[in-house]
Coordinates of C-alpha atoms (C1' of nucleotides) in Angstrom, one line a residue:
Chain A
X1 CA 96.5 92.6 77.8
X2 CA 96.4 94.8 80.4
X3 CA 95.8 98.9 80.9
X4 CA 95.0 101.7 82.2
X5 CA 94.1 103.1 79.1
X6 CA 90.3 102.3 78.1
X7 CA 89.7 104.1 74.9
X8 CA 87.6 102.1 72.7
X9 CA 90.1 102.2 69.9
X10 CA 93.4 100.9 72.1
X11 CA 91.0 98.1 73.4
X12 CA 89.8 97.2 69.4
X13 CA 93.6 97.2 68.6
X14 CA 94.6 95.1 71.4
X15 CA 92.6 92.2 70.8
X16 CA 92.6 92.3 66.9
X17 CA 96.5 92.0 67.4
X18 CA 96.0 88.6 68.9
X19 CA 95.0 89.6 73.0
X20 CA 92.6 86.9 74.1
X21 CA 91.2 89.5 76.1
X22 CA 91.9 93.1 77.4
X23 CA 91.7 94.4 81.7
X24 CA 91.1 98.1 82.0
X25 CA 93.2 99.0 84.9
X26 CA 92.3 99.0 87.8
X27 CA 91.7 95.3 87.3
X28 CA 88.0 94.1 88.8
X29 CA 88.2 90.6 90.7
X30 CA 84.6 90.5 88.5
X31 CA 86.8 90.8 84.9
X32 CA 89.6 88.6 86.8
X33 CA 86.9 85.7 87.2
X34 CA 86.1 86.2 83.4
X35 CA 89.3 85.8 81.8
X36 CA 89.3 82.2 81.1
X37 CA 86.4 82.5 78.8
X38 CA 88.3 84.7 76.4
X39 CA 91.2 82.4 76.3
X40 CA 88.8 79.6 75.3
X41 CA 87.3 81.4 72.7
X42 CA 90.4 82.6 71.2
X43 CA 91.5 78.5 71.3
X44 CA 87.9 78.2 69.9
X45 CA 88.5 80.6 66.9
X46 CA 91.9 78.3 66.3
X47 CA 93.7 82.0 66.2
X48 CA 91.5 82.3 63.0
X49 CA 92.4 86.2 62.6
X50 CA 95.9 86.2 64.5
X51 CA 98.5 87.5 62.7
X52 CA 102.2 87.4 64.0
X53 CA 103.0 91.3 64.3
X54 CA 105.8 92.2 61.2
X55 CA 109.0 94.0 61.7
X56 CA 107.1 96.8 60.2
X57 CA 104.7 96.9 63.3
X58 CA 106.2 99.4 66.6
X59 CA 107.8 95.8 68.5
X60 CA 111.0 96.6 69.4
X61 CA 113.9 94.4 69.1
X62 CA 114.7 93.8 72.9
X63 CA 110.8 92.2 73.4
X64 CA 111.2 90.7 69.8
X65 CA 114.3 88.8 71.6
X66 CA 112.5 88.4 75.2
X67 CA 109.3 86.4 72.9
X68 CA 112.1 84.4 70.7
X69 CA 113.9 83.4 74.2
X70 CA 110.5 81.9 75.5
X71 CA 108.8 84.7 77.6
X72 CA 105.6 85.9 76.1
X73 CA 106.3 89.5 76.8
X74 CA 108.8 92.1 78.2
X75 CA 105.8 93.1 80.7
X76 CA 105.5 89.8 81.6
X77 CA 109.4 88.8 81.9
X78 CA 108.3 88.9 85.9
X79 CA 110.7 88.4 88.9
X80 CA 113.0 85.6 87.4
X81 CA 113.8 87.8 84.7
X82 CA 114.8 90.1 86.3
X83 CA 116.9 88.5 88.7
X84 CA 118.7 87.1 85.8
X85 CA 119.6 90.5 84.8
X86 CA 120.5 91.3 88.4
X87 CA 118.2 93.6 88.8
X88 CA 117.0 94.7 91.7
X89 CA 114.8 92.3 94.1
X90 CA 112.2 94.2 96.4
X91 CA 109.2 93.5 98.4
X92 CA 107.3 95.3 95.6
X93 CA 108.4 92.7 92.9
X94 CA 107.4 90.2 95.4
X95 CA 103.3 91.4 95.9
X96 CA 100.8 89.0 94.3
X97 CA 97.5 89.9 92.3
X98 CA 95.7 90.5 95.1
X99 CA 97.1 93.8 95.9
X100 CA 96.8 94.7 92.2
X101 CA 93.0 94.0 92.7
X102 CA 93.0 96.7 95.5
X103 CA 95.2 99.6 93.2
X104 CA 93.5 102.8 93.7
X105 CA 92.3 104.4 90.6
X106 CA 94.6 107.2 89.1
X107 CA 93.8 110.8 90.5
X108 CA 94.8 113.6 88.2
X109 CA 96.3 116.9 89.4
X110 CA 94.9 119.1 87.4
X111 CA 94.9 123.1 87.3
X112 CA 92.1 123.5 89.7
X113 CA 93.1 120.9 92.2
X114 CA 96.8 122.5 91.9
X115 CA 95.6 126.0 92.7
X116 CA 93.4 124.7 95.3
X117 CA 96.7 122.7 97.2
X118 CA 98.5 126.1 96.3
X119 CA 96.1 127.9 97.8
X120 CA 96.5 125.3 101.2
X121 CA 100.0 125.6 101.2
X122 CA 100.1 129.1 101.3
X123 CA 97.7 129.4 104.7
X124 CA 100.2 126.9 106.1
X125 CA 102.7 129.1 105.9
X126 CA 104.7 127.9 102.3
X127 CA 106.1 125.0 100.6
X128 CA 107.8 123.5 103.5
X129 CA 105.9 124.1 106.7
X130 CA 103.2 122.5 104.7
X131 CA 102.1 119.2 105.6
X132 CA 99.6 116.1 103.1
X133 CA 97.2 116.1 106.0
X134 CA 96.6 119.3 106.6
X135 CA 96.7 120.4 103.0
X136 CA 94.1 118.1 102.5
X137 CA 91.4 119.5 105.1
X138 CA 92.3 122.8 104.0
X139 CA 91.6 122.0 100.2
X140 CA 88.3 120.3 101.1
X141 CA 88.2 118.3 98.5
X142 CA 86.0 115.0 98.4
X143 CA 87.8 111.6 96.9
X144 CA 91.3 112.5 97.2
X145 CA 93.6 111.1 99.7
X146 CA 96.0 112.1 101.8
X147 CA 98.4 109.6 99.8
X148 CA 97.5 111.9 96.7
X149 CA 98.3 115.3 98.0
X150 CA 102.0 113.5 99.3
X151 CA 102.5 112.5 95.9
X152 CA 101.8 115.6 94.9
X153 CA 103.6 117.8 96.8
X154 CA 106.3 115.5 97.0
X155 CA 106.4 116.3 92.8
X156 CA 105.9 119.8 93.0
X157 CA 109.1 120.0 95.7
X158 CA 111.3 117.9 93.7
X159 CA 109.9 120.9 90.8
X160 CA 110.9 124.3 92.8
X161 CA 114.5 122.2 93.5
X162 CA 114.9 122.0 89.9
X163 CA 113.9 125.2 89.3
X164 CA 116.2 127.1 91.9
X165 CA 119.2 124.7 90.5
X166 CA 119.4 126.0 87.2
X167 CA 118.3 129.8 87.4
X168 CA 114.2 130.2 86.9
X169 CA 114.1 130.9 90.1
X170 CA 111.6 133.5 91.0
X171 CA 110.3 133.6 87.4
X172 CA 106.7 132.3 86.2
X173 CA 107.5 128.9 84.6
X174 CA 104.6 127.3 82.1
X175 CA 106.6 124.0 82.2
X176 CA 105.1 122.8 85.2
X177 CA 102.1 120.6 84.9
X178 CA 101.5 118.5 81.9
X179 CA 98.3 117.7 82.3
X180 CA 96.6 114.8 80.1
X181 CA 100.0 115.7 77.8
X182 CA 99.1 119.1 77.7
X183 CA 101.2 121.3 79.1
X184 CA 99.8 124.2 81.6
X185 CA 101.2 125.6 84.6
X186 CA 101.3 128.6 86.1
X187 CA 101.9 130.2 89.5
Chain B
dA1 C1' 98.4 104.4 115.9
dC2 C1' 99.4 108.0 113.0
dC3 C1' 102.1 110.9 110.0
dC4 C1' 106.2 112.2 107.1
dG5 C1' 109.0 112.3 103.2
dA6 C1' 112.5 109.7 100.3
dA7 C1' 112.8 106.0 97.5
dT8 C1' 110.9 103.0 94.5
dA9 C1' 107.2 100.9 91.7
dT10 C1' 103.6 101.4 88.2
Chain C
dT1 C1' 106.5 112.3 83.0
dA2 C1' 102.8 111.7 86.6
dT3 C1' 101.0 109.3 90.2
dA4 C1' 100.9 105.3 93.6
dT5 C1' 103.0 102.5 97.1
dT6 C1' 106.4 101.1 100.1
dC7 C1' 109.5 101.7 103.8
dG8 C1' 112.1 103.5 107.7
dG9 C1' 111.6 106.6 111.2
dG10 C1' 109.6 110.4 114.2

DNA sequence: ACCCGAATAT
DNA sequence: TATATTCGGG
């Protein structure tokens, strides 16, 4: 089992619901090396405290019929499945585990780093004379990338556009920003 | 070689 | 929904 999420809770429930092991994202080559030894103690154990998950559990009914069909998961149906469906076949469903092992770790964008690109944006004369690189030396902050800010303002863009097309325009809007699931915003 | 921003993946 | 990565082009 795989995510991003390392709570210690999420990790307890993962492997007492039958995971032979669990990778906090971003996966470590050091945990990748590793993995065997949990499958061989789970094969050890002969599934001792593995329980099939009951229709009372939260399994949907499309990944109960993905596991019934022969694929272990809907997260692992991978590229044949989805060619199968016709989905859509890019380079991205193509990349191997090695660029997985290279993922940059999740940055945030929380109030202070929002008001601090705000704050860039604005010396660069507003939303769209505003450039990542340059709103990036002007927010001087260390261990963000230029990659994040894009993302970023790319998001907040994408946010005013919405907001112009149906009427909040010029008016403060507290919907923006939902940070950890909280929401926040200002401006 | 570097940077953008839209599109797409995670 | 939020963020990361890709991709085509300037």
């Amino acid at each position: 089992m795989m995510s991003v999420d390392d709570s210690s809770s999420v990790v307890t429930k993962g492997v007492t619901h039958g995971a032979c092991d669990y990778l906090i994202k971003p996966v470590r080559l050091e945990a990748l090396r590793n993995i065997w030894q949990h499958v061989v103690k789970r094969r050890k154990n002969e599934w001792k405290d593995f329980e099939p998950l009951t229709s009372a559990d939260d399994v949907d009914q499309h990944q109960k019929a993905t596991a019934e069909a022969g694929y272990t998961s809907s997260a692992n149906e991978g590229i044949i499945g989805k060619m199968k469906r016709g989905g859509k076949m890019t380079r991205m469903n193509l990349r191997n585990e090695t660029s997985l092992l290279l993922q940059k770790s999740l940055v945030l964008f929380g109030l202070k780093l929002h008001r601090q690109f705000m704050a860039a944006v604005n010396q660069l004369g507003g939303i769209d004379k505003a450039v990542p690189k340059k709103i990036l030396e002007l927010m001087n902050v260390a261990g963000i990338s230029t990659e994040n800010v894009a993302s970023h303002l790319q998001k907040y863009r994408l946010y005013l556009k919405r907001l112009s097309g149906s009427q909040h325009l010029g008016s403060m809007d507290p919907s923006f920003y939902k940070y950890n699931y909280q929401v926040r915003l200002f401006m």
